[in-house]
Short mmCIF file of C-alpha atoms and ligand atoms in Angstrom, two decimals:
data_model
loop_
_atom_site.label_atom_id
_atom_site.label_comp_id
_atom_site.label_asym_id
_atom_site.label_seq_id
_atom_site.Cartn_x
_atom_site.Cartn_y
_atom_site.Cartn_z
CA UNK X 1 -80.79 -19.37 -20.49
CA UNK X 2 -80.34 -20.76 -24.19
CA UNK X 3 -78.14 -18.68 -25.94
CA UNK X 4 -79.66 -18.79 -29.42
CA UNK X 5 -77.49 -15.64 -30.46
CA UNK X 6 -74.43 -17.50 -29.89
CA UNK X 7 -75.61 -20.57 -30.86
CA UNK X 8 -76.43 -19.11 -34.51
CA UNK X 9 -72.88 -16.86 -34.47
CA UNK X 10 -71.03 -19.95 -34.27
CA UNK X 11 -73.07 -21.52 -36.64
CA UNK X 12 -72.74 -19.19 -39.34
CA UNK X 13 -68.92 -18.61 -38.57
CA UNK X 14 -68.62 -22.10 -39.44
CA UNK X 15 -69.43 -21.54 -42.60
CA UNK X 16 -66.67 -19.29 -43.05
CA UNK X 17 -64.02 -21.40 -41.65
CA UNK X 18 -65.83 -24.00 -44.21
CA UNK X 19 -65.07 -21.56 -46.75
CA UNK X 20 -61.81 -20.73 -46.17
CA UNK X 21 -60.63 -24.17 -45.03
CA UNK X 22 -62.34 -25.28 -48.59
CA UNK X 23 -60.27 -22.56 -50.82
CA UNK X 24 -56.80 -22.32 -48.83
CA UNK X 25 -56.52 -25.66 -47.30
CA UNK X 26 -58.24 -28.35 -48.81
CA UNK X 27 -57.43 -26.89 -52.42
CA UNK X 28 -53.89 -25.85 -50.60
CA UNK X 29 -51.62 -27.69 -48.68
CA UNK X 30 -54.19 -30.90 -47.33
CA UNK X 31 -55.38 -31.56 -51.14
CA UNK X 32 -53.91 -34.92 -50.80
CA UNK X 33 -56.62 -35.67 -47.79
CA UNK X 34 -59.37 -33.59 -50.38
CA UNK X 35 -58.45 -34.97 -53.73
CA UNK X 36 -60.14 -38.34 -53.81
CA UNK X 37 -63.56 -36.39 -52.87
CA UNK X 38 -63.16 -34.79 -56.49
CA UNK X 39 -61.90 -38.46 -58.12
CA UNK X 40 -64.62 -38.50 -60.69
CA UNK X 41 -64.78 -35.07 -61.47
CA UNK X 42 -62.53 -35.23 -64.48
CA UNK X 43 -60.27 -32.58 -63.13
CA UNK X 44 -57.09 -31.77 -64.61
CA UNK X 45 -54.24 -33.90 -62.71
CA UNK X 46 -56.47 -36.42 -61.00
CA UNK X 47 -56.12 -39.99 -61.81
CA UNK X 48 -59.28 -41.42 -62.97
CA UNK X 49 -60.62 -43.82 -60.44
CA UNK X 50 -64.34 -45.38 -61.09
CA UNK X 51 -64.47 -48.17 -58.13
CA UNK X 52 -66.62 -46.38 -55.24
CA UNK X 53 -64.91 -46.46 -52.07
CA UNK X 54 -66.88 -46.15 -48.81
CA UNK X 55 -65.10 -43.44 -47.21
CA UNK X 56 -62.64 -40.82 -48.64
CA UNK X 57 -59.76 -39.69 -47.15
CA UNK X 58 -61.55 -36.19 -47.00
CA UNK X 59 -63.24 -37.50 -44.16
CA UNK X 60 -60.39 -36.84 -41.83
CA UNK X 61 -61.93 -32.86 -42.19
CA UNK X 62 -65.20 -34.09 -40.02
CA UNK X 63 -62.62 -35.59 -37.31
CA UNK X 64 -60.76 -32.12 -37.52
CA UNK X 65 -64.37 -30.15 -37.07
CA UNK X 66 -65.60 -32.59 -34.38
CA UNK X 67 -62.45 -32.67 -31.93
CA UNK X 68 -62.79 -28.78 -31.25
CA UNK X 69 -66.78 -28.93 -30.50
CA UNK X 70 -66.48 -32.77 -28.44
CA UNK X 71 -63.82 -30.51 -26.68
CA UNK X 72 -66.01 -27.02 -26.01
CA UNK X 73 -68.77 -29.57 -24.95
CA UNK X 74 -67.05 -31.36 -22.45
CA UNK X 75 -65.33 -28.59 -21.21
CA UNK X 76 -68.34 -26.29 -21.04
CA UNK X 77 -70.66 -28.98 -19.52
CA UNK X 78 -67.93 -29.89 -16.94
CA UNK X 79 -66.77 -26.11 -16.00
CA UNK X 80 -70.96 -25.15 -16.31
CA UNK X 81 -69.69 -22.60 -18.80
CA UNK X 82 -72.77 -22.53 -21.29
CA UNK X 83 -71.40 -19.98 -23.84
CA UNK X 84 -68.74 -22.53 -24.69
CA UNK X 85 -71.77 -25.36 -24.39
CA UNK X 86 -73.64 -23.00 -27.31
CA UNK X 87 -70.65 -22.63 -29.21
CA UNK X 88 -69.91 -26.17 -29.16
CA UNK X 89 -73.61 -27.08 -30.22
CA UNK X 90 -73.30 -24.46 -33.17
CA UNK X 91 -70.47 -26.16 -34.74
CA UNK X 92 -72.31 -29.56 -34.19
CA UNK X 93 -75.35 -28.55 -35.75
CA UNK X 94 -73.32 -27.15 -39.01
CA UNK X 95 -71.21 -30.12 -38.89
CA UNK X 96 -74.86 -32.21 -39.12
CA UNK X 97 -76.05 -29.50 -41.70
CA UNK X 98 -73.10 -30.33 -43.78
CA UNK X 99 -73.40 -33.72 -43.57
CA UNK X 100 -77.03 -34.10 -44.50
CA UNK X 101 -76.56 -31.69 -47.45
CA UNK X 102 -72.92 -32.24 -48.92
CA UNK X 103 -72.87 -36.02 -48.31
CA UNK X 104 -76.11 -37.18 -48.28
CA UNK X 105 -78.61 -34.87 -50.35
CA UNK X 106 -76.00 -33.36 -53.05
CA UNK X 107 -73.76 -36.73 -53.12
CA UNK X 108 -75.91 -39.50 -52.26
CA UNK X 109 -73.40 -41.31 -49.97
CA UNK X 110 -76.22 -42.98 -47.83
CA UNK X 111 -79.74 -42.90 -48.76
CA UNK X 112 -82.18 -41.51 -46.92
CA UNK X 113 -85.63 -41.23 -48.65
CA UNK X 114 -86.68 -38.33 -46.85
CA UNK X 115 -83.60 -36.27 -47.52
CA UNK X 116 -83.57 -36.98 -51.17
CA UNK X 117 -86.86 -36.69 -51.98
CA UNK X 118 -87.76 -33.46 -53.82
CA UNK X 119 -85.93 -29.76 -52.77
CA UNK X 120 -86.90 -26.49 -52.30
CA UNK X 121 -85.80 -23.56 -53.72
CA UNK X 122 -82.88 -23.28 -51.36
CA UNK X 123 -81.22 -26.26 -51.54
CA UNK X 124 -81.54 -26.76 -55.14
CA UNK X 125 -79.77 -23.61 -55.37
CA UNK X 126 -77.46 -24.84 -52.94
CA UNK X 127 -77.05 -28.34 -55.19
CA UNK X 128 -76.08 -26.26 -58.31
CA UNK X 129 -73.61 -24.32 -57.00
CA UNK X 130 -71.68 -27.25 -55.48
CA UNK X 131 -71.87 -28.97 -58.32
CA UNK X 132 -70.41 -25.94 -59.75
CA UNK X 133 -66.93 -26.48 -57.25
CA UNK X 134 -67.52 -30.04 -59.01
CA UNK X 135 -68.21 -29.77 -62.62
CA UNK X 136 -67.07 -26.36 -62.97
CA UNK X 137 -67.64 -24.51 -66.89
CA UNK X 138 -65.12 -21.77 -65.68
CA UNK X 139 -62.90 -20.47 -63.19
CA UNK X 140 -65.81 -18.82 -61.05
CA UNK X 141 -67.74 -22.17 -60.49
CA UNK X 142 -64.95 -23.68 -59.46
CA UNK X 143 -64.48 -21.18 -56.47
CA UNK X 144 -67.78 -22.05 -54.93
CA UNK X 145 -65.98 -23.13 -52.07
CA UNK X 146 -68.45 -22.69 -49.60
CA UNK X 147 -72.13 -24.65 -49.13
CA UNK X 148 -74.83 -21.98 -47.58
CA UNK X 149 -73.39 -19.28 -49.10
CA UNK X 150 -73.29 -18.43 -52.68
CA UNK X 151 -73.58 -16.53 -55.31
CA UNK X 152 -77.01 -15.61 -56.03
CA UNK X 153 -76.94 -16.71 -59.61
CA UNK X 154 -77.45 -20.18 -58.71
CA UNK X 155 -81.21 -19.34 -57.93
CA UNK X 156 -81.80 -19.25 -61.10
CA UNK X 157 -81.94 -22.93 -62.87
ZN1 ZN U 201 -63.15 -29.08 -53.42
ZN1 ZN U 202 -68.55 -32.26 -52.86
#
């Protein structure tokens, strides 16, 4: 049986260790892996760099996400233990949902017509309020930490 109730729990936690990752670690202790994915945002303390590099060290967070789900996967699959199986597809499918939105829709790292093509509602709210995090007017935009969640005045334009 497909577990779609775990599937979408471990989904939507993901989005809270996103979160919190985001605000306590990235802006914490690993900003040296983070900092070169806000290198043109003209924060305080960064050096201004303008050449476009392919990858950013902020990458290394996709390896840290994608180790723990390989892991549930293989495990699960091999033990025929499908609650880990769901739980491992969950985290895959946010790690894809944060891919396609973060890097490719909101930053344009690869192009793909389809994805950047005109957005609904949601995800334009979605693009303001990490652009917010980005190009922040005050302390509150910058603490859009998250990506699905936010606060609901980004609906409006
Ligand atoms: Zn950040
Ligand atoms: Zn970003």
């Amino acid at each position: 049986m497909i577990d779609i109730s775990l599937l979408a729990l471990a989904y939507f936690f993901m989005e809270f260790v996103a979160w919190s990752n985001h605000n306590y670690v990235m802006h914490g202790f690993l900003w040296k892996w983070h900092k070169d994915h806000h290198r043109k945002d003209n924060l305080q303390g960064l050096p201004k760099k303008t050449e476009d590099q392919r990858f950013e060290k902020n990458d290394l967070f996709f390896l840290v996400y994608a180790i723990p789900a390989i892991v549930l996967l293989i495990v699960g699959f091999s033990m025929h233990y499908l609650p880990m199986v769901f739980i491992g597809i969950g985290i895959t499918l946010y790690g894809f949902t944060y891919f396609a939105i973060h890097d490719i829709i909101i930053h344009h790292r690869i192009k793909i017509s389809f994805l950047n093509k005109k957005h609904n509602y949601f995800i334009q709210a979605i693009i303001r309020a990490h652009t917010a995090h980005h190009k922040p007017k005050n302390k509150k935009d910058f603490n859009n930490y998250g990506l699905l969640i936010f606060s609901p005045r980004y609906f409006k334009s």
